[in-house]
Short mmCIF file of C-alpha atoms in Angstrom, two decimals:
data_model
loop_
_atom_site.label_atom_id
_atom_site.label_comp_id
_atom_site.label_asym_id
_atom_site.label_seq_id
_atom_site.Cartn_x
_atom_site.Cartn_y
_atom_site.Cartn_z
CA UNK B 1 110.37 74.69 143.29
CA UNK B 2 110.50 77.99 141.15
CA UNK B 3 107.67 79.66 142.01
CA UNK B 4 107.11 83.20 138.94
CA UNK B 5 104.61 85.92 140.90
CA UNK B 6 103.38 89.22 139.21
CA UNK B 7 103.62 91.16 142.43
CA UNK B 8 105.21 90.53 146.15
CA UNK B 9 103.54 87.92 146.54
CA UNK B 10 106.08 85.18 145.89
CA UNK B 11 108.71 86.81 147.28
CA UNK B 12 106.48 86.87 150.56
CA UNK B 13 105.38 82.91 149.99
CA UNK B 14 109.15 82.20 149.56
CA UNK B 15 109.39 83.73 153.05
CA UNK B 16 106.46 81.57 154.70
CA UNK B 17 108.08 78.47 153.31
CA UNK B 18 111.86 79.69 153.95
CA UNK B 19 113.24 79.27 150.60
CA UNK B 20 115.39 81.12 148.89
CA UNK B 21 114.88 83.38 146.60
CA UNK B 22 115.70 81.34 143.26
CA UNK B 23 114.25 83.74 141.13
CA UNK B 24 114.10 87.21 139.49
CA UNK B 25 110.47 87.49 139.81
CA UNK B 26 111.03 88.92 143.68
CA UNK B 27 109.45 92.88 145.30
CA UNK B 28 108.72 93.68 142.05
CA UNK B 29 105.04 94.34 139.47
CA UNK B 30 104.74 92.73 136.36
CA UNK B 31 101.90 93.74 134.05
CA UNK B 32 99.32 91.20 133.14
CA UNK B 33 100.84 91.57 129.73
CA UNK B 34 104.18 90.94 130.60
CA UNK B 35 103.30 87.94 132.72
CA UNK B 36 101.46 86.79 129.80
CA UNK B 37 104.40 87.32 128.16
CA UNK B 38 106.34 85.01 130.79
CA UNK B 39 103.85 82.19 130.47
CA UNK B 40 103.69 81.25 127.43
CA UNK B 41 106.81 81.20 126.21
CA UNK B 42 109.07 79.95 129.42
CA UNK B 43 111.71 77.60 128.30
CA UNK B 44 112.16 80.24 124.48
CA UNK B 45 113.31 82.95 126.60
CA UNK B 46 117.13 84.27 126.96
CA UNK B 47 116.82 85.89 130.22
CA UNK B 48 120.33 87.48 129.70
CA UNK B 49 118.84 89.93 126.74
CA UNK B 50 117.45 93.15 128.40
CA UNK B 51 118.22 96.35 129.47
CA UNK B 52 117.61 99.03 131.85
CA UNK B 53 114.57 101.74 131.82
CA UNK B 54 113.16 104.35 134.03
CA UNK B 55 109.62 103.24 134.94
CA UNK B 56 107.44 105.20 134.06
CA UNK B 57 104.85 103.34 136.83
CA UNK B 58 107.04 104.71 139.49
CA UNK B 59 109.31 107.39 139.89
CA UNK B 60 112.67 106.63 140.98
CA UNK B 61 112.36 102.96 140.28
CA UNK B 62 113.57 100.91 137.54
CA UNK B 63 113.03 97.96 135.49
CA UNK B 64 114.20 95.22 133.57
CA UNK B 65 113.39 94.76 129.93
CA UNK B 66 114.16 91.18 128.62
CA UNK B 67 113.29 90.95 124.99
CA UNK B 68 111.31 94.22 124.84
CA UNK B 69 107.94 91.80 126.00
CA UNK B 70 108.50 91.16 129.69
CA UNK B 71 109.29 93.72 132.14
CA UNK B 72 109.85 93.69 135.66
CA UNK B 73 109.39 96.58 137.58
CA UNK B 74 111.70 96.53 141.39
CA UNK B 75 109.24 98.95 142.64
CA UNK B 76 111.16 98.71 146.23
CA UNK B 77 114.39 99.35 144.94
CA UNK B 78 113.99 103.20 144.65
CA UNK B 79 116.74 105.70 143.33
CA UNK B 80 117.94 108.47 145.84
CA UNK B 81 120.24 110.89 145.05
CA UNK B 82 121.35 111.30 149.02
CA UNK B 83 121.72 107.72 149.80
CA UNK B 84 125.73 107.09 149.41
CA UNK B 85 125.32 103.77 151.14
CA UNK B 86 122.09 101.19 150.39
CA UNK B 87 119.90 102.31 153.47
CA UNK B 88 116.75 99.93 153.76
CA UNK B 89 113.54 101.27 155.24
CA UNK B 90 112.34 99.58 158.64
CA UNK B 91 108.52 99.24 158.57
CA UNK B 92 108.19 96.52 160.14
CA UNK B 93 105.09 95.20 162.51
CA UNK B 94 105.29 91.94 163.82
CA UNK B 95 101.31 92.24 165.57
CA UNK B 96 100.46 92.36 161.63
CA UNK B 97 102.86 90.76 159.39
CA UNK B 98 104.89 88.02 159.74
CA UNK B 99 107.69 89.17 156.95
CA UNK B 100 108.27 92.99 155.59
CA UNK B 101 111.12 93.86 153.35
CA UNK B 102 110.79 97.91 153.13
CA UNK B 103 112.08 99.60 150.70
CA UNK B 104 115.79 99.82 149.40
CA UNK B 105 116.80 103.24 148.98
CA UNK B 106 121.02 104.14 146.79
CA UNK B 107 122.29 106.17 144.94
CA UNK B 108 123.29 103.84 142.45
CA UNK B 109 120.48 101.63 143.03
CA UNK B 110 120.13 100.17 139.02
CA UNK B 111 123.42 98.40 140.38
CA UNK B 112 121.98 96.38 143.48
CA UNK B 113 119.05 96.29 140.98
CA UNK B 114 121.38 94.42 138.56
CA UNK B 115 122.89 91.94 141.24
CA UNK B 116 120.05 91.22 142.17
CA UNK B 117 118.75 90.04 138.53
CA UNK B 118 122.06 88.18 137.68
CA UNK B 119 122.23 86.05 140.76
CA UNK B 120 118.32 85.03 140.81
CA UNK B 121 118.47 84.57 137.17
CA UNK B 122 121.59 82.46 137.81
CA UNK B 123 119.63 80.62 140.49
CA UNK B 124 116.52 80.04 138.28
CA UNK B 125 118.41 78.61 134.76
CA UNK B 126 120.06 76.18 137.44
CA UNK B 127 116.77 75.10 138.71
CA UNK B 128 115.25 72.11 136.26
CA UNK B 129 111.57 72.14 137.41
CA UNK B 130 109.10 73.61 136.22
CA UNK B 131 107.71 76.84 136.94
CA UNK B 132 104.56 77.69 138.91
CA UNK B 133 102.71 80.49 138.55
CA UNK B 134 101.56 83.08 141.86
CA UNK B 135 99.60 86.00 140.51
CA UNK B 136 97.54 88.58 142.67
CA UNK B 137 94.71 90.11 140.43
CA UNK B 138 95.49 93.72 140.37
CA UNK B 139 93.46 95.71 138.36
CA UNK B 140 94.45 98.91 140.17
CA UNK B 141 98.29 98.62 138.31
CA UNK B 142 96.67 97.59 135.27
CA UNK B 143 94.35 100.96 134.86
CA UNK B 144 98.41 103.03 135.25
CA UNK B 145 99.54 101.43 132.39
CA UNK B 146 98.72 99.23 128.88
CA UNK B 147 98.24 95.84 129.05
CA UNK B 148 96.05 94.36 126.36
CA UNK B 149 96.04 91.37 128.12
CA UNK B 150 93.81 90.24 130.49
CA UNK B 151 93.31 88.43 133.73
CA UNK B 152 90.83 85.93 132.48
CA UNK B 153 93.40 85.43 129.62
CA UNK B 154 96.04 84.23 132.02
CA UNK B 155 93.78 81.83 133.43
CA UNK B 156 92.75 80.24 130.28
CA UNK B 157 96.21 80.10 128.43
CA UNK B 158 97.06 76.96 127.34
CA UNK B 159 100.39 76.09 129.04
CA UNK B 160 101.43 72.51 130.61
CA UNK B 161 102.30 75.39 133.75
CA UNK B 162 99.90 75.17 137.09
CA UNK B 163 98.89 78.94 138.62
CA UNK B 164 97.04 80.17 141.17
CA UNK B 165 94.93 83.71 140.92
CA UNK B 166 94.18 85.22 144.18
CA UNK B 167 91.43 87.80 143.60
CA UNK B 168 87.89 89.24 144.71
CA UNK B 169 86.13 89.09 141.43
CA UNK B 170 83.62 86.68 141.70
CA UNK B 171 82.94 86.83 137.61
CA UNK B 172 86.66 85.18 137.22
CA UNK B 173 86.21 81.59 136.18
CA UNK B 174 88.00 79.42 134.54
CA UNK B 175 87.71 75.37 132.97
CA UNK B 176 91.40 75.15 132.99
CA UNK B 177 92.76 72.70 135.56
CA UNK B 178 95.79 73.87 136.22
CA UNK B 179 94.56 77.10 136.98
CA UNK B 180 92.86 77.16 140.74
CA UNK B 181 91.27 80.41 141.71
CA UNK B 182 91.59 81.08 145.22
CA UNK B 183 88.67 83.76 146.09
CA UNK B 184 89.78 86.92 148.61
CA UNK B 185 87.40 89.55 150.64
CA UNK B 186 90.02 92.30 149.94
CA UNK B 187 92.43 91.54 146.91
CA UNK B 188 94.35 94.91 148.17
CA UNK B 189 94.91 93.54 151.84
CA UNK B 190 99.07 93.33 152.43
CA UNK B 191 100.30 90.54 150.54
CA UNK B 192 101.99 88.70 153.78
CA UNK B 193 98.53 88.23 154.74
CA UNK B 194 97.08 87.36 151.79
CA UNK B 195 99.60 84.58 151.52
CA UNK B 196 99.50 83.80 155.24
CA UNK B 197 95.80 83.47 155.12
CA UNK B 198 95.47 80.71 151.76
CA UNK B 199 98.69 78.92 152.79
CA UNK B 200 97.97 75.47 152.83
CA UNK B 201 95.56 75.82 149.68
CA UNK B 202 98.68 77.40 147.65
CA UNK B 203 101.02 74.67 148.89
CA UNK B 204 97.85 72.05 148.59
CA UNK B 205 97.85 72.54 144.55
CA UNK B 206 101.88 73.61 143.62
CA UNK B 207 101.96 70.31 145.67
CA UNK B 208 104.43 71.77 147.93
CA UNK B 209 103.03 69.90 151.23
#
């Protein structure tokens, strides 16, 4: 399987399925523009044509900017000048969540991000399956950045890839048969819970049963 997501829901899906991370879209955030560009240009992207840049969205984090059209913000990997060794925050509450990663802090965090990106990109490039896209409708994030594309355009985009959109927007609808919209009560509930509560529907649409 090759599940591409626009934020942490993808990582939690991999955890629930017990599968290794085989793409660089793990523990991150992407705008609707970057998500749209990934879907539209899949198969024609040079994933090694990238550069680092400081994030304007979350302080002390970095983006990987692929071909200047896909920005992946690794929001859980933080620059911390006092962390001379890699530090992992421990915020795990098994009474609430099945999985919790916490943040990673390091004074040379860009090295960690680069290693994760290259390792998982290599796994992705060795995978011959078509991608499927798991997308959480994230209007709060969209409002903090400039994004010309909308979640509706992502739902309707005419590309041959299955996608699921988790949303609490009842006005979001599509005639695209490759797109399944799952309505949830609170889209900002912890992503582990969002995935867990909709796991069977996700597995069914993506053919992961």
